[in-house]
mmCIF file of C-alpha atoms and ligand atoms in Angstrom:
data_model
loop_
_atom_site.group_PDB
_atom_site.id
_atom_site.type_symbol
_atom_site.label_atom_id
_atom_site.label_comp_id
_atom_site.label_asym_id
_atom_site.label_seq_id
_atom_site.Cartn_x
_atom_site.Cartn_y
_atom_site.Cartn_z
ATOM 1 C CA MET A 1 0.000 0.000 0.000
ATOM 2 C CA THR A 2 1.315 3.444 -0.895
ATOM 3 C CA THR A 3 1.527 5.934 1.931
ATOM 4 C CA ILE A 4 1.472 9.655 1.285
ATOM 5 C CA GLU A 5 3.353 11.834 3.677
ATOM 6 C CA VAL A 6 1.587 15.133 4.241
ATOM 7 C CA THR A 7 3.832 17.691 5.817
ATOM 8 C CA GLU A 8 2.583 20.489 8.038
ATOM 9 C CA ASP A 9 3.950 22.923 5.511
ATOM 10 C CA ALA A 10 1.842 21.403 2.737
ATOM 11 C CA ILE A 11 -1.269 21.609 4.909
ATOM 12 C CA ARG A 12 -0.563 25.265 5.711
ATOM 13 C CA GLN A 13 -0.037 26.107 2.017
ATOM 14 C CA THR A 14 -3.267 24.330 1.037
ATOM 15 C CA ARG A 15 -5.189 26.258 3.688
ATOM 16 C CA GLU A 16 -3.715 29.545 2.497
ATOM 17 C CA LEU A 17 -4.690 28.772 -1.075
ATOM 18 C CA ARG A 18 -8.221 27.856 -0.001
ATOM 19 C CA ASP A 19 -8.549 31.123 1.954
ATOM 20 C CA GLU A 20 -7.229 33.142 -0.976
ATOM 21 C CA PHE A 21 -9.678 31.442 -3.347
ATOM 22 C CA GLN A 22 -12.581 32.141 -1.013
ATOM 23 C CA ARG A 23 -11.521 35.805 -0.775
ATOM 24 C CA PHE A 24 -11.263 35.920 -4.571
ATOM 25 C CA LEU A 25 -14.803 34.530 -5.018
ATOM 26 C CA ARG A 26 -16.176 36.903 -2.369
ATOM 27 C CA GLU A 27 -15.080 39.909 -4.454
ATOM 28 C CA TYR A 28 -17.311 38.636 -7.262
ATOM 29 C CA GLU A 29 -20.162 37.940 -4.900
ATOM 30 C CA PHE A 30 -19.996 41.546 -3.651
ATOM 31 C CA GLY A 31 -19.923 42.867 -7.237
ATOM 32 C CA MET A 32 -22.918 40.719 -8.083
ATOM 33 C CA ARG A 33 -24.814 42.058 -5.069
ATOM 34 C CA GLU A 34 -24.094 45.656 -6.128
ATOM 35 C CA VAL A 35 -25.573 44.942 -9.577
ATOM 36 C CA GLU A 36 -28.584 43.151 -8.074
ATOM 37 C CA THR A 37 -29.245 46.210 -5.895
ATOM 38 C CA LYS A 38 -29.016 48.555 -8.873
ATOM 39 C CA ILE A 39 -31.480 46.417 -10.852
ATOM 40 C CA SER A 40 -33.836 46.152 -7.932
ATOM 41 C CA ILE A 41 -33.803 49.957 -7.421
ATOM 42 C CA LEU A 42 -34.590 50.477 -11.120
ATOM 43 C CA ARG A 43 -37.446 47.997 -10.858
ATOM 44 C CA ASP A 44 -38.952 49.645 -7.759
ATOM 45 C CA GLU A 45 -38.605 53.132 -9.178
ATOM 46 C CA PHE A 46 -40.297 52.070 -12.405
ATOM 47 C CA LEU A 47 -43.112 50.474 -10.503
ATOM 48 C CA HIS A 48 -43.759 53.575 -8.389
ATOM 49 C CA ASP A 49 -43.313 56.188 -11.109
ATOM 50 C CA HIS A 50 -44.879 54.421 -14.083
ATOM 51 C CA SER A 51 -47.016 51.721 -12.422
ATOM 52 C CA TYR A 52 -45.184 49.278 -14.631
ATOM 53 C CA ASN A 53 -42.631 46.562 -13.879
ATOM 54 C CA PRO A 54 -40.339 45.935 -16.881
ATOM 55 C CA ILE A 55 -38.577 43.006 -15.140
ATOM 56 C CA GLU A 56 -40.042 39.504 -14.928
ATOM 57 C CA HIS A 57 -37.220 37.990 -12.881
ATOM 58 C CA VAL A 58 -33.555 38.320 -11.978
ATOM 59 C CA LYS A 59 -31.205 35.376 -11.419
ATOM 60 C CA SER A 60 -27.638 35.573 -10.223
ATOM 61 C CA ARG A 61 -24.910 32.994 -10.034
ATOM 62 C CA LEU A 62 -21.236 32.695 -9.210
ATOM 63 C CA LYS A 63 -19.284 30.349 -11.446
ATOM 64 C CA THR A 64 -18.406 27.167 -9.577
ATOM 65 C CA PRO A 65 -14.706 26.395 -8.962
ATOM 66 C CA ASP A 66 -15.046 23.455 -11.436
ATOM 67 C CA SER A 67 -16.493 25.707 -14.096
ATOM 68 C CA ILE A 68 -13.710 28.286 -13.540
ATOM 69 C CA VAL A 69 -11.060 25.563 -13.891
ATOM 70 C CA GLU A 70 -12.778 24.247 -17.053
ATOM 71 C CA LYS A 71 -12.763 27.748 -18.568
ATOM 72 C CA ILE A 72 -9.083 28.268 -17.655
ATOM 73 C CA ALA A 73 -8.303 25.057 -19.577
ATOM 74 C CA ARG A 74 -10.608 25.961 -22.521
ATOM 75 C CA LYS A 75 -8.959 29.369 -22.879
ATOM 76 C CA GLY A 76 -5.500 27.787 -22.697
ATOM 77 C CA ILE A 77 -4.391 29.995 -19.797
ATOM 78 C CA GLU A 78 -0.991 28.671 -18.791
ATOM 79 C CA GLU A 79 0.258 28.971 -15.221
ATOM 80 C CA PRO A 80 -2.907 30.737 -14.046
ATOM 81 C CA ASP A 81 -2.692 32.912 -10.958
ATOM 82 C CA PHE A 82 -5.471 35.032 -9.459
ATOM 83 C CA ASP A 83 -4.467 38.155 -11.413
ATOM 84 C CA ARG A 84 -4.503 36.257 -14.732
ATOM 85 C CA ILE A 85 -7.898 34.713 -13.936
ATOM 86 C CA ARG A 86 -9.269 38.168 -12.993
ATOM 87 C CA GLU A 87 -8.076 39.522 -16.331
ATOM 88 C CA GLU A 88 -9.168 36.647 -18.578
ATOM 89 C CA ILE A 89 -12.381 35.303 -17.071
ATOM 90 C CA THR A 90 -14.955 38.035 -16.911
ATOM 91 C CA ASP A 91 -18.105 36.019 -16.231
ATOM 92 C CA ILE A 92 -17.316 34.661 -12.772
ATOM 93 C CA ALA A 93 -20.191 36.807 -11.490
ATOM 94 C CA GLY A 94 -23.315 36.700 -13.643
ATOM 95 C CA VAL A 95 -26.687 38.411 -13.363
ATOM 96 C CA ARG A 96 -29.499 37.525 -15.762
ATOM 97 C CA VAL A 97 -32.340 40.016 -16.119
ATOM 98 C CA THR A 98 -35.458 38.668 -17.810
ATOM 99 C CA CYS A 99 -37.793 41.348 -19.125
ATOM 100 C CA SER A 100 -41.284 41.280 -20.544
ATOM 101 C CA PHE A 101 -40.483 42.851 -23.918
ATOM 102 C CA VAL A 102 -37.499 43.588 -26.189
ATOM 103 C CA ALA A 103 -37.939 47.350 -25.665
ATOM 104 C CA ASP A 104 -37.604 46.774 -21.898
ATOM 105 C CA VAL A 105 -34.389 44.795 -22.466
ATOM 106 C CA TYR A 106 -32.754 47.772 -24.192
ATOM 107 C CA ARG A 107 -34.249 50.275 -21.756
ATOM 108 C CA LEU A 108 -32.878 48.390 -18.749
ATOM 109 C CA PHE A 109 -29.500 47.989 -20.438
ATOM 110 C CA ASP A 110 -29.327 51.764 -21.076
ATOM 111 C CA LEU A 111 -30.461 52.686 -17.567
ATOM 112 C CA LEU A 112 -27.887 50.412 -15.941
ATOM 113 C CA THR A 113 -24.904 51.088 -18.197
ATOM 114 C CA LYS A 114 -25.261 54.885 -18.174
ATOM 115 C CA GLN A 115 -24.842 55.043 -14.373
ATOM 116 C CA ASP A 116 -21.742 57.055 -13.465
ATOM 117 C CA ASP A 117 -20.043 54.375 -11.410
ATOM 118 C CA ILE A 118 -20.422 51.674 -14.074
ATOM 119 C CA THR A 119 -17.785 51.018 -16.725
ATOM 120 C CA VAL A 120 -18.839 49.001 -19.754
ATOM 121 C CA ARG A 121 -16.098 46.615 -20.895
ATOM 122 C CA THR A 122 -17.819 44.715 -23.703
ATOM 123 C CA VAL A 123 -21.271 44.425 -25.200
ATOM 124 C CA LYS A 124 -22.497 41.507 -27.313
ATOM 125 C CA ASP A 125 -25.873 42.164 -28.874
ATOM 126 C CA TYR A 126 -27.136 38.710 -29.816
ATOM 127 C CA ILE A 127 -30.629 40.193 -30.242
ATOM 128 C CA ALA A 128 -29.553 42.371 -33.167
ATOM 129 C CA ALA A 129 -27.261 39.579 -34.404
ATOM 130 C CA PRO A 130 -28.447 36.191 -33.067
ATOM 131 C CA LYS A 131 -26.026 33.258 -32.849
ATOM 132 C CA PRO A 132 -26.316 30.729 -35.735
ATOM 133 C CA ASN A 133 -28.261 28.329 -33.471
ATOM 134 C CA GLY A 134 -30.877 31.046 -32.803
ATOM 135 C CA TYR A 135 -29.603 32.175 -29.370
ATOM 136 C CA LYS A 136 -30.692 35.709 -28.497
ATOM 137 C CA SER A 137 -29.733 37.874 -25.528
ATOM 138 C CA LEU A 138 -27.986 41.157 -24.839
ATOM 139 C CA HIS A 139 -24.729 40.578 -22.925
ATOM 140 C CA ALA A 140 -22.641 43.216 -21.202
ATOM 141 C CA ILE A 141 -19.514 42.858 -19.130
ATOM 142 C CA ILE A 142 -19.630 45.791 -16.742
ATOM 143 C CA GLU A 143 -17.303 46.830 -13.958
ATOM 144 C CA VAL A 144 -18.859 47.900 -10.696
ATOM 145 C CA PRO A 145 -17.035 49.417 -7.715
ATOM 146 C CA VAL A 146 -17.044 47.525 -4.429
ATOM 147 C CA PHE A 147 -15.803 49.301 -1.305
ATOM 148 C CA LEU A 148 -13.856 46.951 0.963
ATOM 149 C CA SER A 149 -12.065 47.710 4.240
ATOM 150 C CA THR A 150 -8.837 47.593 2.201
ATOM 151 C CA GLY A 151 -10.115 50.139 -0.333
ATOM 152 C CA PRO A 152 -12.204 50.238 -3.516
ATOM 153 C CA LEU A 153 -12.156 47.421 -6.027
ATOM 154 C CA SER A 154 -13.561 47.295 -9.546
ATOM 155 C CA VAL A 155 -15.338 43.978 -10.132
ATOM 156 C CA PRO A 156 -16.423 42.658 -13.550
ATOM 157 C CA VAL A 157 -19.950 41.257 -13.732
ATOM 158 C CA GLU A 158 -21.593 39.719 -16.787
ATOM 159 C CA VAL A 159 -25.168 40.943 -17.166
ATOM 160 C CA GLN A 160 -27.446 39.142 -19.614
ATOM 161 C CA PHE A 161 -30.690 40.877 -20.603
ATOM 162 C CA ARG A 162 -33.355 38.871 -22.431
ATOM 163 C CA THR A 163 -37.109 38.416 -22.799
ATOM 164 C CA ILE A 164 -39.138 35.588 -21.276
ATOM 165 C CA ALA A 165 -39.374 33.906 -24.688
ATOM 166 C CA MET A 166 -35.584 34.157 -25.208
ATOM 167 C CA ASP A 167 -35.021 32.793 -21.707
ATOM 168 C CA PHE A 168 -37.412 29.876 -22.264
ATOM 169 C CA TRP A 169 -35.622 28.981 -25.506
ATOM 170 C CA ALA A 170 -32.107 29.304 -24.023
ATOM 171 C CA SER A 171 -32.949 27.176 -21.023
ATOM 172 C CA LEU A 172 -34.402 24.373 -23.188
ATOM 173 C CA GLU A 173 -31.489 24.558 -25.619
ATOM 174 C CA HIS A 174 -29.040 24.349 -22.714
ATOM 175 C CA LYS A 175 -30.791 21.233 -21.365
ATOM 176 C CA ILE A 176 -30.807 19.585 -24.805
ATOM 177 C CA TYR A 177 -27.091 20.276 -25.320
ATOM 178 C CA TYR A 178 -26.351 18.938 -21.862
ATOM 179 C CA LYS A 179 -28.431 15.776 -22.456
ATOM 180 C CA PHE A 180 -26.709 15.007 -25.761
ATOM 181 C CA SER A 181 -23.227 16.078 -24.532
ATOM 182 C CA ASN A 182 -23.014 18.717 -27.302
ATOM 183 C CA ARG A 183 -23.794 16.135 -30.069
ATOM 184 C CA VAL A 184 -27.403 17.090 -30.740
ATOM 185 C CA PRO A 185 -29.123 15.168 -33.595
ATOM 186 C CA SER A 186 -29.606 17.402 -36.641
ATOM 187 C CA HIS A 187 -33.423 17.205 -36.569
ATOM 188 C CA LEU A 188 -33.365 18.658 -33.032
ATOM 189 C CA VAL A 189 -30.959 21.414 -34.101
ATOM 190 C CA GLU A 190 -33.427 22.340 -36.862
ATOM 191 C CA SER A 191 -36.380 22.215 -34.484
ATOM 192 C CA LEU A 192 -34.509 24.474 -32.077
ATOM 193 C CA SER A 193 -33.848 26.934 -34.865
ATOM 194 C CA ASP A 194 -37.575 26.926 -35.785
ATOM 195 C CA ALA A 195 -38.461 27.389 -32.127
ATOM 196 C CA ALA A 196 -36.107 30.397 -31.938
ATOM 197 C CA ASP A 197 -37.971 31.976 -34.894
ATOM 198 C CA ALA A 198 -41.301 31.259 -33.218
ATOM 199 C CA ALA A 199 -40.026 32.829 -29.969
ATOM 200 C CA SER A 200 -38.992 35.993 -31.846
ATOM 201 C CA GLU A 201 -42.369 36.157 -33.560
ATOM 202 C CA LEU A 202 -44.104 35.743 -30.199
ATOM 203 C CA ASP A 203 -41.969 38.534 -28.695
ATOM 204 C CA ALA A 204 -42.914 40.894 -31.537
ATOM 205 C CA ARG A 205 -46.600 39.976 -31.337
ATOM 206 C CA MET A 206 -46.835 40.323 -27.545
ATOM 207 C CA GLU A 207 -45.075 43.687 -27.646
ATOM 208 C CA ARG A 208 -47.477 44.959 -30.343
ATOM 209 C CA LEU A 209 -50.437 43.779 -28.285
ATOM 210 C CA HIS A 210 -49.065 45.379 -25.138
ATOM 211 C CA ARG A 211 -48.486 48.694 -26.853
ATOM 212 C CA GLU A 212 -51.865 48.749 -28.524
ATOM 213 C CA ALA A 213 -53.527 47.910 -25.229
ATOM 214 C CA HIS A 214 -51.734 50.864 -23.647
ATOM 215 C CA GLY A 215 -52.712 53.237 -26.440
ATOM 216 C CA VAL A 216 -49.304 53.721 -28.091
ATOM 217 C CA PRO A 217 -49.884 54.084 -31.853
ATOM 218 C CA ARG A 218 -47.722 51.757 -33.969
ATOM 219 C CA LYS A 219 -46.127 54.500 -36.028
ATOM 220 C CA GLN A 220 -44.649 56.080 -32.880
ATOM 221 C CA LEU A 221 -42.750 52.926 -32.112
ATOM 222 C CA PRO A 222 -39.210 52.922 -33.488
ATOM 223 C CA ALA A 223 -37.486 49.543 -33.512
ATOM 224 C CA PRO A 224 -34.824 49.380 -30.798
ATOM 225 C CA ALA A 225 -31.387 50.224 -32.161
ATOM 226 C CA PRO A 226 -28.733 47.528 -31.666
ATOM 227 C CA ARG A 227 -26.227 48.378 -28.980
ATOM 228 C CA VAL A 228 -22.728 49.037 -30.245
ATOM 229 C CA VAL A 229 -20.460 46.042 -29.856
ATOM 230 C CA GLN A 230 -17.300 46.915 -27.969
ATOM 231 C CA VAL A 231 -14.555 44.361 -27.465
HETATM 232 P P1 0O2 B 301 -23.091 29.566 -17.746
HETATM 233 O O1 0O2 B 301 -23.549 28.299 -17.119
HETATM 234 O O2 0O2 B 301 -24.239 30.482 -18.068
HETATM 235 O O3 0O2 B 301 -22.001 30.226 -16.990
HETATM 236 P P2 0O2 B 301 -16.369 34.321 -23.159
HETATM 237 O O4 0O2 B 301 -16.971 34.369 -21.764
HETATM 238 O O5 0O2 B 301 -16.527 35.604 -23.910
HETATM 239 O O6 0O2 B 301 -15.007 33.765 -23.179
HETATM 240 P P3 0O2 B 301 -18.353 33.309 -24.894
HETATM 241 O O7 0O2 B 301 -19.017 31.960 -25.002
HETATM 242 O O8 0O2 B 301 -17.848 33.902 -26.160
HETATM 243 O O9 0O2 B 301 -17.208 33.176 -23.840
HETATM 244 O O10 0O2 B 301 -19.334 34.347 -24.216
HETATM 245 P P4 0O2 B 301 -20.787 34.726 -24.641
HETATM 246 O O11 0O2 B 301 -21.036 34.504 -26.069
HETATM 247 O O12 0O2 B 301 -20.996 36.110 -24.107
HETATM 248 O O13 0O2 B 301 -21.677 33.657 -23.838
HETATM 249 C C1 0O2 B 301 -21.532 33.452 -22.485
HETATM 250 C C2 0O2 B 301 -22.820 32.971 -21.816
HETATM 251 O O14 0O2 B 301 -23.971 33.252 -22.625
HETATM 252 C C3 0O2 B 301 -22.861 31.463 -21.593
HETATM 253 O O15 0O2 B 301 -22.246 31.205 -20.384
HETATM 254 C C4 0O2 B 301 -24.370 31.195 -21.559
HETATM 255 O O16 0O2 B 301 -24.921 31.592 -20.312
HETATM 256 C C5 0O2 B 301 -24.886 32.156 -22.601
HETATM 257 N N1 0O2 B 301 -24.892 31.572 -23.962
HETATM 258 C C6 0O2 B 301 -24.101 31.919 -24.987
HETATM 259 N N2 0O2 B 301 -24.399 31.223 -26.091
HETATM 260 C C7 0O2 B 301 -25.416 30.404 -25.760
HETATM 261 C C8 0O2 B 301 -26.172 29.446 -26.499
HETATM 262 O O17 0O2 B 301 -25.982 29.189 -27.677
HETATM 263 N N3 0O2 B 301 -27.165 28.792 -25.810
HETATM 264 C C9 0O2 B 301 -27.439 29.022 -24.496
HETATM 265 N N4 0O2 B 301 -28.421 28.338 -23.920
HETATM 266 N N5 0O2 B 301 -26.721 29.943 -23.773
HETATM 267 C C10 0O2 B 301 -25.733 30.620 -24.397
HETATM 268 P P5 0O2 B 301 -21.538 29.815 -20.095
HETATM 269 O O18 0O2 B 301 -20.245 30.108 -19.434
HETATM 270 O O19 0O2 B 301 -21.488 28.969 -21.323
HETATM 271 O O20 0O2 B 301 -22.487 29.072 -19.129
#
């Protein structure tokens, strides 16, 4: 039987690494909470001032350690340290904002990203330019300040804005890809693409209905302009 000798020094180093990793993840958790608060303030203000809630739901998540390690490998980051990971992996903290209509998606994006303390790092507008599989969403990597006892820190958070129909599609597509381990039969890929078209049509129809019901004439309704992609 093989015996492994674990020295006290090795135990101490492992503990230090664990503590540093927990501190590292906490920074992202704080950044995520700042963004959640900003979204929740926008929602409450909208509700009071316009008697209208543009947000259906908000979901947040921190990437798991396994998922961070998988992304480090996928991106080919050699000899990763915390600074490298901070620089290269910008979606450790993620907030997903699901809105009722496409116009609300862009409105929320504008209201959040124009705030003085927010810096926009990148924007990917997959609503204006959907992915080939039909995926739609508006993604932004923003930096939000977090004030720690050691001083201020700028934390990147990925915010995804989408409609309920886009969210429904993306969650089903994710499950299908997971079930088939990324080797989805072609007839299902086609069906997913058709479903993405149907979801877009439903979004457009529901928004028209909503606007007509609220007395906004069609000709006053400009299509939302795609947000500029910055990389
Ligand atoms: P999870 O579980 O949400 O964390 P990058 O981060 O820029 O290196 P990428 O893929 O170019 O990597 O970023 P992009 O295009 O902004 O997409 C990142 C996230 O968007 C994904 O996160 C998904 O949440 C979502 N997403 C992107 N494309 C698709 C898609 O085709 N289908 C579905 N269902 N979701 C998508 P993660 O890290 O993959 O997963």
